[in-house]
PDB file of C-alpha atoms in Angstrom:
ATOM      1  CA  ASN A   1     114.472  68.703  86.533  1.00 51.00           C
ATOM      2  CA  GLY A   2     112.928  69.738  90.177  1.00 55.00           C
ATOM      3  CA  LYS A   3     110.846  72.385  88.632  1.00 59.00           C
ATOM      4  CA  VAL A   4     107.036  72.914  89.638  1.00 51.00           C
ATOM      5  CA  SER A   5     105.261  72.438  86.003  1.00 55.00           C
ATOM      6  CA  ASP A   6     101.525  72.898  87.168  1.00 58.00           C
ATOM      7  CA  TYR A   7     100.544  75.386  89.597  1.00 55.00           C
ATOM      8  CA  ARG A   8      98.102  78.081  90.122  1.00 61.00           C
ATOM      9  CA  THR A   9      97.485  81.053  92.434  1.00 62.00           C
ATOM     10  CA  TYR A  10      94.522  81.904  94.878  1.00 61.00           C
ATOM     11  CA  GLU A  11      94.851  85.339  96.580  1.00 62.00           C
ATOM     12  CA  PHE A  12      93.144  86.369  99.650  1.00 59.00           C
ATOM     13  CA  HIS A  13      90.742  89.488  99.165  1.00 62.00           C
ATOM     14  CA  ASN A  14      92.539  90.760 101.974  1.00 67.00           C
ATOM     15  CA  PRO A  15      96.087  89.499 102.437  1.00 77.00           C
ATOM     16  CA  LEU A  16      96.910  88.175 105.949  1.00 86.00           C
ATOM     17  CA  HIS A  17     100.763  87.947 106.721  1.00 85.00           C
ATOM     18  CA  HIS A  18     102.390  85.516 109.704  1.00 88.00           C
ATOM     19  CA  HIS A  19      99.163  83.220 109.796  1.00 92.00           C
ATOM     20  CA  ALA A  20      98.993  79.725 110.776  1.00 94.00           C
ATOM     21  CA  THR A  21      98.183  77.199 108.074  1.00 93.00           C
ATOM     22  CA  VAL A  22      97.165  72.980 108.147  1.00 92.00           C
ATOM     23  CA  PHE A  23      96.177  70.693 105.787  1.00 90.00           C
ATOM     24  CA  ASN A  24      93.946  68.115 106.263  1.00 85.00           C
ATOM     25  CA  GLU A  25      94.770  65.443 103.938  1.00 80.00           C
ATOM     26  CA  PRO A  26      91.359  63.291 104.477  1.00 77.00           C
ATOM     27  CA  ASP A  27      89.201  65.729 102.954  1.00 79.00           C
ATOM     28  CA  ASN A  28      91.722  67.750 100.875  1.00 81.00           C
ATOM     29  CA  HIS A  29      91.054  71.239 102.612  1.00 86.00           C
ATOM     30  CA  LEU A  30      93.506  73.850 103.571  1.00 91.00           C
ATOM     31  CA  TYR A  31      92.803  75.671 106.663  1.00 94.00           C
ATOM     32  CA  VAL A  32      94.415  79.229 107.698  1.00 94.00           C
ATOM     33  CA  PHE A  33      94.022  80.947 110.868  1.00 95.00           C
ATOM     34  CA  GLY A  34      94.874  84.388 111.981  1.00 95.00           C
ATOM     35  CA  GLY A  35      97.301  86.837 110.294  1.00 93.00           C
ATOM     36  CA  TYR A  36      97.859  90.396 109.943  1.00 92.00           C
ATOM     37  CA  GLY A  37      96.256  92.771 106.965  1.00 90.00           C
ATOM     38  CA  ASN A  38      94.886  96.182 106.812  1.00 89.00           C
ATOM     39  CA  TYR A  39      96.590  97.394 110.272  1.00 91.00           C
ATOM     40  CA  SER A  40      94.282  94.544 112.047  1.00 94.00           C
ATOM     41  CA  PHE A  41      94.851  91.108 113.459  1.00 96.00           C
ATOM     42  CA  SER A  42      92.674  88.382 112.284  1.00 95.00           C
ATOM     43  CA  ASP A  43      90.584  85.924 114.468  1.00 95.00           C
ATOM     44  CA  LYS A  44      89.125  83.909 111.301  1.00 94.00           C
ATOM     45  CA  LEU A  45      89.465  80.749 110.281  1.00 94.00           C
ATOM     46  CA  LEU A  46      89.459  80.209 106.339  1.00 93.00           C
ATOM     47  CA  LEU A  47      89.049  77.108 104.509  1.00 92.00           C
ATOM     48  CA  PHE A  48      90.121  76.731 101.113  1.00 87.00           C
ATOM     49  CA  ASN A  49      88.291  73.708  98.813  1.00 78.00           C
ATOM     50  CA  PHE A  50      90.509  72.506  95.993  1.00 80.00           C
ATOM     51  CA  GLU A  51      87.772  71.054  94.469  1.00 79.00           C
ATOM     52  CA  ARG A  52      85.635  74.244  94.350  1.00 79.00           C
ATOM     53  CA  GLU A  53      88.776  76.383  93.906  1.00 81.00           C
ATOM     54  CA  LYS A  54      87.301  78.859  96.565  1.00 82.00           C
ATOM     55  CA  TRP A  55      88.085  80.427 100.014  1.00 85.00           C
ATOM     56  CA  ASP A  56      85.249  80.276 102.657  1.00 89.00           C
ATOM     57  CA  THR A  57      85.407  82.005 106.375  1.00 90.00           C
ATOM     58  CA  LEU A  58      84.109  79.198 108.910  1.00 91.00           C
ATOM     59  CA  SER A  59      82.066  79.858 112.140  1.00 92.00           C
ATOM     60  CA  LEU A  60      83.658  78.092 115.315  1.00 93.00           C
ATOM     61  CA  LYS A  61      82.274  76.989 118.125  1.00 96.00           C
ATOM     62  CA  GLY A  62      83.525  76.772 121.648  1.00 97.00           C
ATOM     63  CA  ASP A  63      86.418  78.988 123.130  1.00 97.00           C
ATOM     64  CA  ARG A  64      87.634  82.294 121.225  1.00 96.00           C
ATOM     65  CA  ILE A  65      90.999  82.866 120.085  1.00 97.00           C
ATOM     66  CA  ALA A  66      91.897  86.463 120.228  1.00 97.00           C
ATOM     67  CA  PRO A  67      92.750  88.139 116.986  1.00 97.00           C
ATOM     68  CA  ARG A  68      96.603  87.544 116.565  1.00 96.00           C
ATOM     69  CA  MET A  69      99.593  87.005 113.714  1.00 94.00           C
ATOM     70  CA  HIS A  70     102.609  84.963 114.128  1.00 92.00           C
ATOM     71  CA  THR A  71     100.296  82.157 115.469  1.00 95.00           C
ATOM     72  CA  VAL A  72     101.334  78.548 114.431  1.00 96.00           C
ATOM     73  CA  ALA A  73      99.560  75.242 114.204  1.00 97.00           C
ATOM     74  CA  GLY A  74      99.991  71.605 113.358  1.00 95.00           C
ATOM     75  CA  SER A  75      98.550  68.186 113.828  1.00 94.00           C
ATOM     76  CA  ALA A  76      97.344  66.914 117.551  1.00 96.00           C
ATOM     77  CA  GLY A  77      97.935  63.306 116.513  1.00 93.00           C
ATOM     78  CA  GLU A  78      94.573  62.497 115.421  1.00 92.00           C
ATOM     79  CA  PRO A  79      92.768  63.204 112.048  1.00 89.00           C
ATOM     80  CA  GLY A  80      90.669  66.476 112.288  1.00 91.00           C
ATOM     81  CA  LEU A  81      92.595  67.591 115.169  1.00 95.00           C
ATOM     82  CA  TYR A  82      95.176  70.523 115.293  1.00 96.00           C
ATOM     83  CA  TYR A  83      96.773  72.530 117.741  1.00 98.00           C
ATOM     84  CA  ILE A  84      97.228  76.424 117.653  1.00 98.00           C
ATOM     85  CA  TYR A  85      99.594  77.979 119.658  1.00 97.00           C
ATOM     86  CA  GLY A  86     100.847  81.695 120.554  1.00 95.00           C
ATOM     87  CA  GLY A  87     101.416  84.490 118.653  1.00 94.00           C
ATOM     88  CA  VAL A  88     101.058  88.330 118.748  1.00 94.00           C
ATOM     89  CA  GLY A  89      97.563  90.408 118.912  1.00 95.00           C
ATOM     90  CA  ASN A  90      95.135  91.968 121.053  1.00 96.00           C
ATOM     91  CA  GLU A  91      91.661  91.065 122.117  1.00 95.00           C
ATOM     92  CA  THR A  92      90.120  93.748 119.745  1.00 95.00           C
ATOM     93  CA  GLY A  93      92.219  93.056 116.656  1.00 94.00           C
ATOM     94  CA  LYS A  94      92.843  96.409 116.182  1.00 95.00           C
ATOM     95  CA  GLN A  95      96.843  97.412 115.679  1.00 93.00           C
ATOM     96  CA  GLU A  96      96.535 100.937 117.389  1.00 94.00           C
ATOM     97  CA  LEU A  97      95.549  99.230 120.646  1.00 94.00           C
ATOM     98  CA  GLY A  98      98.857  97.838 121.459  1.00 91.00           C
ATOM     99  CA  LYS A  99      99.766  94.085 121.182  1.00 91.00           C
ATOM    100  CA  GLU A 100      99.997  91.161 123.524  1.00 92.00           C
ATOM    101  CA  PHE A 101     102.547  88.275 123.516  1.00 92.00           C
ATOM    102  CA  TYR A 102     100.411  85.173 123.832  1.00 94.00           C
ATOM    103  CA  SER A 103     101.714  81.883 125.430  1.00 93.00           C
ATOM    104  CA  ASP A 104      98.397  79.629 125.029  1.00 96.00           C
ATOM    105  CA  LEU A 105      97.328  76.398 123.229  1.00 97.00           C
ATOM    106  CA  TYR A 106      93.962  75.401 121.487  1.00 98.00           C
ATOM    107  CA  LEU A 107      92.793  72.223 120.086  1.00 98.00           C
ATOM    108  CA  LEU A 108      90.788  72.849 116.897  1.00 96.00           C
ATOM    109  CA  ASN A 109      88.271  70.312 115.837  1.00 95.00           C
ATOM    110  CA  THR A 110      87.899  70.581 111.877  1.00 91.00           C
ATOM    111  CA  LYS A 111      85.191  67.842 112.069  1.00 91.00           C
ATOM    112  CA  THR A 112      82.995  69.592 114.719  1.00 94.00           C
ATOM    113  CA  ARG A 113      84.251  73.114 113.940  1.00 93.00           C
ATOM    114  CA  SER A 114      85.105  73.774 117.470  1.00 96.00           C
ATOM    115  CA  VAL A 115      87.781  75.231 119.629  1.00 97.00           C
ATOM    116  CA  LYS A 116      88.907  74.304 123.089  1.00 98.00           C
ATOM    117  CA  LYS A 117      91.417  76.277 125.172  1.00 98.00           C
ATOM    118  CA  ILE A 118      93.885  73.816 126.754  1.00 97.00           C
ATOM    119  CA  TRP A 119      96.083  76.612 128.694  1.00 96.00           C
ATOM    120  CA  SER A 120      97.218  80.000 128.781  1.00 94.00           C
ATOM    121  CA  HIS A 121     100.433  81.389 130.634  1.00 90.00           C
ATOM    122  CA  PRO A 122     102.157  84.886 130.879  1.00 83.00           C
ATOM    123  CA  ASN A 123     104.750  85.688 128.400  1.00 74.00           C
ATOM    124  CA  GLU A 124     105.813  88.855 129.919  1.00 69.00           C
ATOM    125  CA  ASP A 125     109.533  88.349 130.112  1.00 66.00           C
ATOM    126  CA  THR A 126     110.957  86.393 127.440  1.00 67.00           C
ATOM    127  CA  TYR A 127     108.350  87.645 124.699  1.00 78.00           C
ATOM    128  CA  LEU A 128     108.717  84.504 122.664  1.00 86.00           C
ATOM    129  CA  VAL A 129     107.204  84.815 119.175  1.00 90.00           C
ATOM    130  CA  PRO A 130     106.439  81.352 117.124  1.00 93.00           C
ATOM    131  CA  LYS A 131     107.382  81.262 113.494  1.00 91.00           C
ATOM    132  CA  ARG A 132     106.186  78.948 111.132  1.00 89.00           C
ATOM    133  CA  ASN A 133     104.647  75.341 111.833  1.00 92.00           C
ATOM    134  CA  LEU A 134     104.150  73.017 114.844  1.00 96.00           C
ATOM    135  CA  VAL A 135     105.636  69.773 115.157  1.00 96.00           C
ATOM    136  CA  PHE A 136     103.737  67.613 117.726  1.00 97.00           C
ATOM    137  CA  ASP A 137     105.419  64.211 119.312  1.00 96.00           C
ATOM    138  CA  LYS A 138     102.233  61.985 120.131  1.00 95.00           C
ATOM    139  CA  LYS A 139     104.515  59.834 122.243  1.00 95.00           C
ATOM    140  CA  LEU A 140     106.243  62.357 124.275  1.00 96.00           C
ATOM    141  CA  GLN A 141     103.069  64.884 124.491  1.00 97.00           C
ATOM    142  CA  LYS A 142     105.255  67.630 123.243  1.00 97.00           C
ATOM    143  CA  ALA A 143     104.992  70.249 120.413  1.00 97.00           C
ATOM    144  CA  TYR A 144     108.142  71.527 119.020  1.00 97.00           C
ATOM    145  CA  VAL A 145     107.994  75.159 117.705  1.00 96.00           C
ATOM    146  CA  LEU A 146     110.832  77.801 116.632  1.00 94.00           C
ATOM    147  CA  CYS A 147     110.266  81.067 118.556  1.00 92.00           C
ATOM    148  CA  SER A 148     112.304  84.370 118.345  1.00 88.00           C
ATOM    149  CA  ASN A 149     113.182  86.329 121.307  1.00 84.00           C
ATOM    150  CA  ARG A 150     112.178  89.685 120.807  1.00 80.00           C
ATOM    151  CA  ASN A 151     114.599  91.042 123.455  1.00 79.00           C
ATOM    152  CA  ASN A 152     117.742  89.724 121.492  1.00 78.00           C
ATOM    153  CA  LEU A 153     115.999  88.701 118.029  1.00 78.00           C
ATOM    154  CA  LYS A 154     117.554  85.241 118.027  1.00 86.00           C
ATOM    155  CA  ILE A 155     115.788  81.944 117.316  1.00 91.00           C
ATOM    156  CA  ALA A 156     115.705  78.733 118.832  1.00 93.00           C
ATOM    157  CA  LEU A 157     114.118  75.507 118.993  1.00 95.00           C
ATOM    158  CA  TYR A 158     111.503  75.064 121.955  1.00 95.00           C
ATOM    159  CA  ALA A 159     109.787  71.907 123.614  1.00 96.00           C
ATOM    160  CA  ILE A 160     106.405  72.796 125.033  1.00 95.00           C
ATOM    161  CA  ASP A 161     104.281  70.328 127.131  1.00 96.00           C
ATOM    162  CA  VAL A 162     100.929  70.163 125.534  1.00 96.00           C
ATOM    163  CA  LYS A 163      99.362  69.328 128.962  1.00 96.00           C
ATOM    164  CA  THR A 164     100.845  71.724 130.960  1.00 95.00           C
ATOM    165  CA  GLY A 165     102.461  74.247 129.039  1.00 93.00           C
ATOM    166  CA  GLU A 166     105.819  74.050 130.378  1.00 92.00           C
ATOM    167  CA  HIS A 167     108.490  74.669 127.764  1.00 90.00           C
ATOM    168  CA  SER A 168     112.005  74.099 127.270  1.00 92.00           C
ATOM    169  CA  GLN A 169     114.808  75.415 124.805  1.00 93.00           C
ATOM    170  CA  VAL A 170     116.011  72.484 123.123  1.00 95.00           C
ATOM    171  CA  SER A 171     118.594  73.967 120.818  1.00 95.00           C
ATOM    172  CA  ASN A 172     121.426  76.651 120.627  1.00 93.00           C
ATOM    173  CA  GLU A 173     120.016  80.115 119.446  1.00 90.00           C
ATOM    174  CA  THR A 174     120.741  81.900 116.102  1.00 87.00           C
ATOM    175  CA  LEU A 175     120.654  85.472 115.140  1.00 80.00           C
ATOM    176  CA  VAL A 176     117.714  85.592 112.507  1.00 75.00           C
ATOM    177  CA  ASN A 177     116.253  89.085 111.966  1.00 69.00           C
ATOM    178  CA  THR A 178     112.392  88.390 111.276  1.00 63.00           C
ATOM    179  CA  ASN A 179     111.096  91.975 111.914  1.00 63.00           C
ATOM    180  CA  CYS A 180     110.388  92.663 108.134  1.00 63.00           C
ATOM    181  CA  ILE A 181     106.574  91.557 107.324  1.00 65.00           C
ATOM    182  CA  ASN A 182     107.836  89.437 104.568  1.00 69.00           C
ATOM    183  CA  SER A 183     110.410  87.728 106.756  1.00 75.00           C
ATOM    184  CA  THR A 184     109.868  84.224 108.693  1.00 82.00           C
ATOM    185  CA  ALA A 185     111.091  80.936 109.451  1.00 87.00           C
ATOM    186  CA  TYR A 186     109.599  77.770 108.765  1.00 90.00           C
ATOM    187  CA  LEU A 187     110.018  74.399 110.834  1.00 93.00           C
ATOM    188  CA  PHE A 188     110.327  70.916 109.283  1.00 93.00           C
ATOM    189  CA  TYR A 189     110.754  67.621 110.832  1.00 93.00           C
ATOM    190  CA  ASN A 190     111.864  64.471 108.801  1.00 94.00           C
ATOM    191  CA  PRO A 191     110.719  61.227 110.834  1.00 91.00           C
ATOM    192  CA  ASP A 192     113.169  58.765 108.753  1.00 92.00           C
ATOM    193  CA  VAL A 193     116.167  60.582 110.131  1.00 94.00           C
ATOM    194  CA  LYS A 194     114.684  62.020 113.536  1.00 92.00           C
ATOM    195  CA  GLN A 195     115.840  65.467 112.522  1.00 94.00           C
ATOM    196  CA  PHE A 196     114.657  69.150 112.276  1.00 94.00           C
ATOM    197  CA  TYR A 197     115.342  71.584 110.023  1.00 94.00           C
ATOM    198  CA  MET A 198     114.987  75.496 109.728  1.00 91.00           C
ATOM    199  CA  ALA A 199     114.214  77.085 106.400  1.00 90.00           C
ATOM    200  CA  VAL A 200     114.521  81.335 106.742  1.00 86.00           C
ATOM    201  CA  LYS A 201     112.900  83.585 104.618  1.00 80.00           C
ATOM    202  CA  GLN A 202     114.607  86.847 104.805  1.00 73.00           C
ATOM    203  CA  GLY A 203     113.237  90.138 103.490  1.00 67.00           C
ATOM    204  CA  GLU A 204     115.247  93.246 102.679  1.00 64.00           C
ATOM    205  CA  ASP A 205     112.796  95.772 104.377  1.00 58.00           C
ATOM    206  CA  SER A 206     113.847  96.026 108.093  1.00 50.00           C
ATOM    207  CA  SER A 207     110.660  98.238 109.123  1.00 43.00           C
TER     208      SER A 207
END
């Protein structure tokens, strides 16, 4: 009948909106990075262990990722390796100190719990803000991300070279207002038919 008959809810102590999530199938762990809550941007990596039914905050070695929301993550093509791209935040995490639009890429290794910065580029003109999910093409060495342009609120699909950071728009634009804290867009890819899909969650609050 298409209904989910068995599910449970595990809430954050401090809800984080517009965070990045990845699921590591080999160890049955869910990782959450970044997000926004209590007027602050987060730089924490949280781990949910389904067997213990518990959230843990992990310490990371290597390069620091500035606190941010609207960041996205996805597989880097190898078990335990994930890319984290872009977002909106600042070095302190305090909302009252303003925000920066990041265009940068990090490699997260969940086995060693370490982070390596790949590159960072200015994001001053287009103000591209990534939405949910990152899809990596290992053969082309490109990450595909849905991004909204803060200048016109339109969303399009972008291809990003993971080695250089060069990006190009690869789809037409569509107007989706995701300014509401409860609104966003999700990117999915079906390898069987080689097609991308966008699912939109639209909130009513325009604040």
